[in-house]
């Protein structure tokens, strides 16, 4: 027999839930039951892969702390991961003991939610430990409370040992007829691998960037993205380099949900399209401005200067305000054409 404990609180010293699960661990240890404990606040970056830790487990203890409303986000994230990536066939044979200690109102509701969630996952919920604790010192010093925790743990042990069968409930029927976990059917191994990818922030960021690049590529092929080239072409065409001026401008085009990164190094000009909030790879931007499509196109058409848009509040900007003025010197959209000058 093996039991895992998943603690969803914040790990505060005065959290009565910690005392309860410590006592449960002691009793199970005396019964020679291996216990593995996972503090979700320490595992928050890997919560999506934790469902795989329930392999070859006979029972789990979901320990929650109600501090103001419900049992908190970490435990909810863990249950979400169980629903999305967990092996439902495996969970059908796992008994769950809910432990809910509250320092405010709501312990009964939180316990009921944990029971319902485990039923939806297909597992077998057991009668739990639930209490309101006004003074954790008094609670932990009580011999009666200690005995009640011991007895409840022993009952949990007997339930698992005897493989007690629970009566059918409507939650299982709802799960079969209405709830769907994935649009694409995945094996438990594939779900587990997917959860590992989800837990890898670098992988997720890379996938989002790849998807965005593919989307922009196909938009261009379908003729849906001409403005991106028009903007960049207009900036290149009206660029007037100035000696000893190096600057990075980041113009966030709010209507298009993208940014233009304009990098100037003397006579060299580099312009790239980026995702919202993504800055230059060569350092922090000197000026970050937000512009709507209409305002930015008025600047490109020479109907309004960059500084004028900023001063009127049409284009909120922050950073080096000297560089705000320099933009109109570096990009001159109302200069006469060369032929007109020669005439």
Tab-separated table of C-alpha atoms in Angstrom:
chain	number	residue	atom	x	y	z
A	1	UNK	CA	0.000	0.000	0.000
A	2	UNK	CA	1.205	3.503	-0.846
A	3	UNK	CA	-0.329	6.894	-0.047
A	4	UNK	CA	0.473	10.337	-1.475
A	5	UNK	CA	-0.346	13.617	0.258
A	6	UNK	CA	-0.935	16.744	-1.835
A	7	UNK	CA	-0.898	19.857	0.331
A	8	UNK	CA	-2.519	22.908	-1.271
A	9	UNK	CA	-1.868	25.538	1.382
A	10	UNK	CA	0.832	28.205	1.543
A	11	UNK	CA	3.058	26.491	4.103
A	12	UNK	CA	2.468	29.038	6.877
A	13	UNK	CA	3.700	28.050	10.329
A	14	UNK	CA	0.282	28.528	11.929
A	15	UNK	CA	-1.595	26.557	9.270
A	16	UNK	CA	-3.506	23.826	11.159
A	17	UNK	CA	-3.581	21.709	8.008
A	18	UNK	CA	0.151	21.095	8.376
A	19	UNK	CA	-0.360	19.678	11.864
A	20	UNK	CA	-3.118	17.358	10.639
A	21	UNK	CA	-1.163	15.926	7.699
A	22	UNK	CA	1.936	15.540	9.890
A	23	UNK	CA	-0.163	13.521	12.329
A	24	UNK	CA	-1.666	11.454	9.495
A	25	UNK	CA	1.836	10.732	8.174
A	26	UNK	CA	2.935	9.562	11.621
A	27	UNK	CA	-0.003	7.162	11.957
A	28	UNK	CA	0.496	5.732	8.451
A	29	UNK	CA	4.196	5.327	9.176
A	30	UNK	CA	3.305	3.322	12.293
A	31	UNK	CA	1.084	1.172	10.078
A	32	UNK	CA	4.105	0.695	7.775
A	33	UNK	CA	2.508	2.513	4.861
A	34	UNK	CA	4.956	4.458	2.632
A	35	UNK	CA	3.859	8.091	2.393
A	36	UNK	CA	5.037	10.652	-0.179
A	37	UNK	CA	4.152	14.288	0.400
A	38	UNK	CA	3.980	17.032	-2.234
A	39	UNK	CA	3.764	20.665	-1.165
A	40	UNK	CA	2.100	22.260	-4.160
A	41	UNK	CA	3.377	25.751	-3.340
A	42	UNK	CA	6.899	24.362	-3.781
A	43	UNK	CA	5.949	22.414	-6.915
A	44	UNK	CA	3.942	25.200	-8.598
A	45	UNK	CA	6.080	25.204	-11.737
A	46	UNK	CA	5.595	21.437	-12.129
A	47	UNK	CA	1.959	20.994	-11.092
A	48	UNK	CA	0.935	19.826	-14.563
A	49	UNK	CA	3.252	16.779	-14.311
A	50	UNK	CA	2.248	15.775	-10.767
A	51	UNK	CA	-0.631	13.467	-11.832
A	52	UNK	CA	1.989	10.942	-12.943
A	53	UNK	CA	3.134	10.668	-9.307
A	54	UNK	CA	-0.078	8.721	-8.594
A	55	UNK	CA	1.182	5.634	-10.412
A	56	UNK	CA	1.024	2.556	-8.174
A	57	UNK	CA	-0.662	4.608	-5.435
A	58	UNK	CA	-3.589	3.154	-3.476
A	59	UNK	CA	-4.706	6.298	-1.711
A	60	UNK	CA	-4.253	10.053	-1.870
A	61	UNK	CA	-4.872	12.778	0.682
A	62	UNK	CA	-5.927	16.159	-0.661
A	63	UNK	CA	-5.110	18.649	2.099
A	64	UNK	CA	-6.580	22.141	1.817
A	65	UNK	CA	-6.423	25.330	3.849
A	66	UNK	CA	-9.408	27.671	3.669
A	67	UNK	CA	-8.129	31.150	4.440
A	68	UNK	CA	-10.850	33.270	2.893
A	69	UNK	CA	-12.787	31.612	0.062
A	70	UNK	CA	-12.424	28.044	-1.158
A	71	UNK	CA	-9.393	25.817	-1.003
A	72	UNK	CA	-6.978	27.954	-3.021
A	73	UNK	CA	-5.443	27.962	-6.458
A	74	UNK	CA	-2.629	25.422	-6.133
A	75	UNK	CA	-4.957	22.540	-5.324
A	76	UNK	CA	-7.337	23.620	-8.076
A	77	UNK	CA	-4.452	23.658	-10.553
A	78	UNK	CA	-3.498	20.146	-9.465
A	79	UNK	CA	-7.056	18.876	-9.952
A	80	UNK	CA	-7.191	20.604	-13.352
A	81	UNK	CA	-3.980	18.789	-14.306
A	82	UNK	CA	-5.491	15.477	-13.151
A	83	UNK	CA	-8.502	16.112	-15.386
A	84	UNK	CA	-6.458	17.176	-18.414
A	85	UNK	CA	-3.440	14.857	-18.195
A	86	UNK	CA	-4.142	12.204	-15.557
A	87	UNK	CA	-4.805	8.529	-16.256
A	88	UNK	CA	-8.533	8.165	-15.482
A	89	UNK	CA	-8.371	4.368	-15.517
A	90	UNK	CA	-5.703	4.499	-12.844
A	91	UNK	CA	-7.692	6.963	-10.727
A	92	UNK	CA	-10.728	4.684	-10.660
A	93	UNK	CA	-8.940	2.515	-8.081
A	94	UNK	CA	-7.521	5.308	-5.899
A	95	UNK	CA	-9.173	6.228	-2.592
A	96	UNK	CA	-9.114	9.898	-1.592
A	97	UNK	CA	-9.238	11.342	1.920
A	98	UNK	CA	-10.113	15.074	1.941
A	99	UNK	CA	-8.548	17.141	4.711
A	100	UNK	CA	-9.854	20.693	5.046
A	101	UNK	CA	-8.855	23.016	7.882
A	102	UNK	CA	-10.324	26.512	7.842
A	103	UNK	CA	-9.457	29.702	9.670
A	104	UNK	CA	-12.602	31.311	8.262
A	105	UNK	CA	-16.025	30.169	7.089
A	106	UNK	CA	-16.327	27.553	4.343
A	107	UNK	CA	-14.668	24.282	5.385
A	108	UNK	CA	-17.751	22.138	4.615
A	109	UNK	CA	-18.168	23.603	1.149
A	110	UNK	CA	-14.472	23.077	0.357
A	111	UNK	CA	-14.627	19.447	1.504
A	112	UNK	CA	-17.709	18.863	-0.629
A	113	UNK	CA	-15.980	20.394	-3.663
A	114	UNK	CA	-12.980	18.078	-3.247
A	115	UNK	CA	-15.266	15.061	-2.991
A	116	UNK	CA	-17.202	16.078	-6.095
A	117	UNK	CA	-13.994	16.750	-8.022
A	118	UNK	CA	-12.588	13.324	-7.156
A	119	UNK	CA	-15.853	11.663	-8.156
A	120	UNK	CA	-15.702	13.472	-11.508
A	121	UNK	CA	-12.171	12.154	-11.969
A	122	UNK	CA	-13.520	8.653	-11.397
A	123	UNK	CA	-11.853	8.055	-8.039
A	124	UNK	CA	-13.294	6.848	-4.733
A	125	UNK	CA	-13.748	9.560	-2.077
A	126	UNK	CA	-13.746	8.659	1.608
A	127	UNK	CA	-15.192	10.410	4.654
A	128	UNK	CA	-12.813	13.265	5.353
A	129	UNK	CA	-11.421	15.462	8.110
A	130	UNK	CA	-12.983	18.893	8.238
A	131	UNK	CA	-12.742	21.573	10.929
A	132	UNK	CA	-12.805	25.270	11.712
A	133	UNK	CA	-9.748	26.255	13.762
A	134	UNK	CA	-9.825	29.573	15.613
A	135	UNK	CA	-6.628	28.960	17.606
A	136	UNK	CA	-4.097	26.575	16.093
A	137	UNK	CA	-2.167	26.235	19.375
A	138	UNK	CA	-5.250	25.102	21.262
A	139	UNK	CA	-6.222	22.806	18.393
A	140	UNK	CA	-2.823	21.110	18.271
A	141	UNK	CA	-2.686	20.723	22.057
A	142	UNK	CA	-6.007	18.893	22.252
A	143	UNK	CA	-5.655	15.160	22.948
A	144	UNK	CA	-9.243	14.584	21.805
A	145	UNK	CA	-8.625	16.134	18.405
A	146	UNK	CA	-5.435	14.126	18.055
A	147	UNK	CA	-7.340	10.917	18.787
A	148	UNK	CA	-10.009	11.808	16.217
A	149	UNK	CA	-7.338	12.360	13.543
A	150	UNK	CA	-5.718	9.027	14.427
A	151	UNK	CA	-9.042	7.181	14.202
A	152	UNK	CA	-9.925	8.790	10.881
A	153	UNK	CA	-6.516	7.806	9.473
A	154	UNK	CA	-6.957	4.216	10.674
A	155	UNK	CA	-10.380	4.063	9.009
A	156	UNK	CA	-8.800	5.329	5.777
A	157	UNK	CA	-6.183	2.580	6.069
A	158	UNK	CA	-8.872	-0.087	6.580
A	159	UNK	CA	-10.926	1.209	3.667
A	160	UNK	CA	-7.965	0.821	1.320
A	161	UNK	CA	-6.914	-2.533	2.785
A	162	UNK	CA	-10.378	-4.050	2.401
A	163	UNK	CA	-10.978	-2.445	-1.008
A	164	UNK	CA	-14.321	-1.125	0.158
A	165	UNK	CA	-16.751	-0.619	-2.716
A	166	UNK	CA	-18.772	2.591	-2.817
A	167	UNK	CA	-22.327	2.875	-4.070
A	168	UNK	CA	-22.816	4.314	-7.583
A	169	UNK	CA	-23.528	8.007	-7.899
A	170	UNK	CA	-24.819	10.349	-10.580
A	171	UNK	CA	-21.445	12.083	-11.029
A	172	UNK	CA	-20.119	9.063	-12.898
A	173	UNK	CA	-23.054	9.140	-15.296
A	174	UNK	CA	-22.566	12.877	-15.900
A	175	UNK	CA	-18.908	12.250	-16.660
A	176	UNK	CA	-19.738	9.526	-19.183
A	177	UNK	CA	-22.458	11.424	-21.030
A	178	UNK	CA	-21.496	15.099	-20.820
A	179	UNK	CA	-17.897	15.773	-19.849
A	180	UNK	CA	-15.011	15.531	-22.288
A	181	UNK	CA	-11.364	15.871	-21.366
A	182	UNK	CA	-9.761	16.249	-24.811
A	183	UNK	CA	-10.921	16.901	-28.351
A	184	UNK	CA	-8.164	14.517	-29.494
A	185	UNK	CA	-8.129	11.060	-27.844
A	186	UNK	CA	-4.797	10.536	-26.091
A	187	UNK	CA	-3.306	7.514	-24.401
A	188	UNK	CA	-2.214	7.906	-20.745
A	189	UNK	CA	1.406	7.954	-21.960
A	190	UNK	CA	0.662	10.719	-24.472
A	191	UNK	CA	-1.207	12.745	-21.831
A	192	UNK	CA	1.720	12.385	-19.454
A	193	UNK	CA	4.159	13.521	-22.131
A	194	UNK	CA	1.909	16.475	-22.984
A	195	UNK	CA	1.801	17.519	-19.321
A	196	UNK	CA	5.613	17.540	-19.263
A	197	UNK	CA	5.666	19.848	-22.280
A	198	UNK	CA	3.077	22.150	-20.666
A	199	UNK	CA	5.237	22.402	-17.529
A	200	UNK	CA	8.231	23.542	-19.613
A	201	UNK	CA	7.886	27.342	-19.906
A	202	UNK	CA	10.634	27.609	-22.532
A	203	UNK	CA	8.936	24.985	-24.706
A	204	UNK	CA	5.550	26.725	-24.416
A	205	UNK	CA	7.035	30.127	-25.315
A	206	UNK	CA	8.862	28.601	-28.284
A	207	UNK	CA	5.680	26.907	-29.520
A	208	UNK	CA	3.692	30.151	-29.234
A	209	UNK	CA	6.346	32.000	-31.205
A	210	UNK	CA	6.420	29.293	-33.890
A	211	UNK	CA	2.640	29.370	-34.183
A	212	UNK	CA	2.658	33.159	-34.483
A	213	UNK	CA	5.313	33.059	-37.190
A	214	UNK	CA	3.351	30.421	-39.136
A	215	UNK	CA	0.155	32.445	-38.760
A	216	UNK	CA	1.822	35.579	-40.105
A	217	UNK	CA	3.391	33.576	-42.924
A	218	UNK	CA	0.067	32.143	-44.087
A	219	UNK	CA	-1.643	35.514	-43.681
A	220	UNK	CA	0.919	36.971	-46.067
A	221	UNK	CA	0.341	34.111	-48.516
A	222	UNK	CA	-3.400	34.732	-48.407
A	223	UNK	CA	-2.974	38.462	-48.839
A	224	UNK	CA	-4.210	39.248	-45.318
A	225	UNK	CA	-1.046	40.881	-44.079
A	226	UNK	CA	0.011	43.653	-46.458
A	227	UNK	CA	0.077	46.380	-43.825
A	228	UNK	CA	3.060	44.817	-42.084
A	229	UNK	CA	5.171	45.221	-45.231
A	230	UNK	CA	3.731	48.641	-45.954
A	231	UNK	CA	4.721	49.922	-42.538
A	232	UNK	CA	8.249	48.557	-42.744
A	233	UNK	CA	8.692	49.721	-46.361
A	234	UNK	CA	7.480	53.230	-45.486
A	235	UNK	CA	9.880	53.486	-42.548
A	236	UNK	CA	12.819	52.264	-44.660
A	237	UNK	CA	11.965	54.635	-47.511
A	238	UNK	CA	11.831	57.727	-45.299
A	239	UNK	CA	14.831	56.930	-43.098
A	240	UNK	CA	17.418	59.719	-42.828
A	241	UNK	CA	20.375	58.459	-40.770
A	242	UNK	CA	22.148	60.830	-38.417
A	243	UNK	CA	25.696	60.526	-37.139
A	244	UNK	CA	26.226	59.185	-33.627
A	245	UNK	CA	22.583	58.353	-33.046
A	246	UNK	CA	21.812	54.859	-31.793
A	247	UNK	CA	18.261	54.178	-30.712
A	248	UNK	CA	15.680	51.442	-30.286
A	249	UNK	CA	12.000	52.285	-30.757
A	250	UNK	CA	9.244	49.852	-29.837
A	251	UNK	CA	5.882	50.805	-31.328
A	252	UNK	CA	3.036	48.636	-30.075
A	253	UNK	CA	0.264	48.539	-32.665
A	254	UNK	CA	-2.696	47.870	-30.405
A	255	UNK	CA	-5.192	47.219	-33.210
A	256	UNK	CA	-2.976	44.587	-34.810
A	257	UNK	CA	-1.837	42.996	-31.543
A	258	UNK	CA	1.822	43.234	-32.539
A	259	UNK	CA	4.842	45.523	-32.212
A	260	UNK	CA	7.366	47.116	-34.540
A	261	UNK	CA	10.927	47.017	-33.200
A	262	UNK	CA	12.977	49.759	-34.924
A	263	UNK	CA	16.719	49.609	-34.238
A	264	UNK	CA	19.034	52.360	-35.443
A	265	UNK	CA	22.812	52.152	-35.259
A	266	UNK	CA	24.195	55.133	-37.126
A	267	UNK	CA	23.394	54.511	-40.781
A	268	UNK	CA	22.130	50.973	-40.157
A	269	UNK	CA	18.390	50.382	-39.810
A	270	UNK	CA	16.732	47.131	-38.720
A	271	UNK	CA	12.969	46.739	-38.380
A	272	UNK	CA	11.213	43.616	-37.134
A	273	UNK	CA	7.697	42.644	-36.215
A	274	UNK	CA	7.325	41.178	-32.691
A	275	UNK	CA	4.642	39.802	-30.406
A	276	UNK	CA	2.940	42.182	-27.934
A	277	UNK	CA	5.211	42.934	-24.990
A	278	UNK	CA	8.231	41.299	-26.644
A	279	UNK	CA	11.148	43.716	-26.773
A	280	UNK	CA	14.366	43.939	-28.729
A	281	UNK	CA	16.932	41.176	-28.464
A	282	UNK	CA	19.676	43.814	-28.290
A	283	UNK	CA	18.532	45.564	-25.142
A	284	UNK	CA	15.806	47.694	-23.666
A	285	UNK	CA	13.969	50.076	-25.986
A	286	UNK	CA	14.741	53.797	-25.607
A	287	UNK	CA	11.133	54.654	-26.435
A	288	UNK	CA	8.048	52.463	-26.038
A	289	UNK	CA	4.924	53.878	-27.698
A	290	UNK	CA	1.382	52.584	-28.138
A	291	UNK	CA	-0.466	53.608	-31.266
A	292	UNK	CA	-3.690	52.732	-32.987
A	293	UNK	CA	-3.677	51.931	-36.700
A	294	UNK	CA	-5.265	55.267	-37.659
A	295	UNK	CA	-2.736	57.339	-35.687
A	296	UNK	CA	0.269	55.395	-36.966
A	297	UNK	CA	-0.881	55.634	-40.578
A	298	UNK	CA	-1.336	59.413	-40.163
A	299	UNK	CA	2.317	59.617	-39.062
A	300	UNK	CA	3.455	57.528	-42.041
A	301	UNK	CA	1.411	59.727	-44.382
A	302	UNK	CA	3.063	62.891	-43.026
A	303	UNK	CA	-0.242	64.214	-41.675
A	304	UNK	CA	1.027	64.195	-38.115
A	305	UNK	CA	4.482	64.016	-36.545
A	306	UNK	CA	5.567	61.463	-33.982
A	307	UNK	CA	6.059	64.177	-31.351
A	308	UNK	CA	2.731	65.808	-32.168
A	309	UNK	CA	0.899	62.484	-31.654
A	310	UNK	CA	2.686	62.090	-28.337
A	311	UNK	CA	1.939	65.627	-27.139
A	312	UNK	CA	-1.764	65.339	-28.022
A	313	UNK	CA	-2.037	62.068	-26.134
A	314	UNK	CA	-2.880	60.082	-29.282
A	315	UNK	CA	0.176	57.896	-28.788
A	316	UNK	CA	1.176	57.282	-25.127
A	317	UNK	CA	4.952	56.891	-24.854
A	318	UNK	CA	7.566	56.405	-22.183
A	319	UNK	CA	11.335	56.329	-22.145
A	320	UNK	CA	13.912	58.825	-23.415
A	321	UNK	CA	11.933	61.893	-24.545
A	322	UNK	CA	14.922	63.226	-26.476
A	323	UNK	CA	14.570	60.173	-28.688
A	324	UNK	CA	10.879	60.990	-29.127
A	325	UNK	CA	11.905	64.287	-30.774
A	326	UNK	CA	14.654	62.580	-32.769
A	327	UNK	CA	12.156	60.201	-34.403
A	328	UNK	CA	10.836	62.993	-36.622
A	329	UNK	CA	14.396	63.827	-37.687
A	330	UNK	CA	15.257	60.207	-38.425
A	331	UNK	CA	12.021	59.492	-40.316
A	332	UNK	CA	10.813	62.418	-42.441
A	333	UNK	CA	7.458	61.620	-44.004
A	334	UNK	CA	6.649	65.145	-45.221
A	335	UNK	CA	9.915	65.754	-47.130
A	336	UNK	CA	9.418	66.787	-50.802
A	337	UNK	CA	10.319	64.298	-53.478
A	338	UNK	CA	13.749	64.665	-55.123
A	339	UNK	CA	12.218	65.577	-58.504
A	340	UNK	CA	10.249	68.432	-56.946
A	341	UNK	CA	13.385	69.737	-55.215
A	342	UNK	CA	15.370	69.742	-58.502
A	343	UNK	CA	12.615	71.728	-60.218
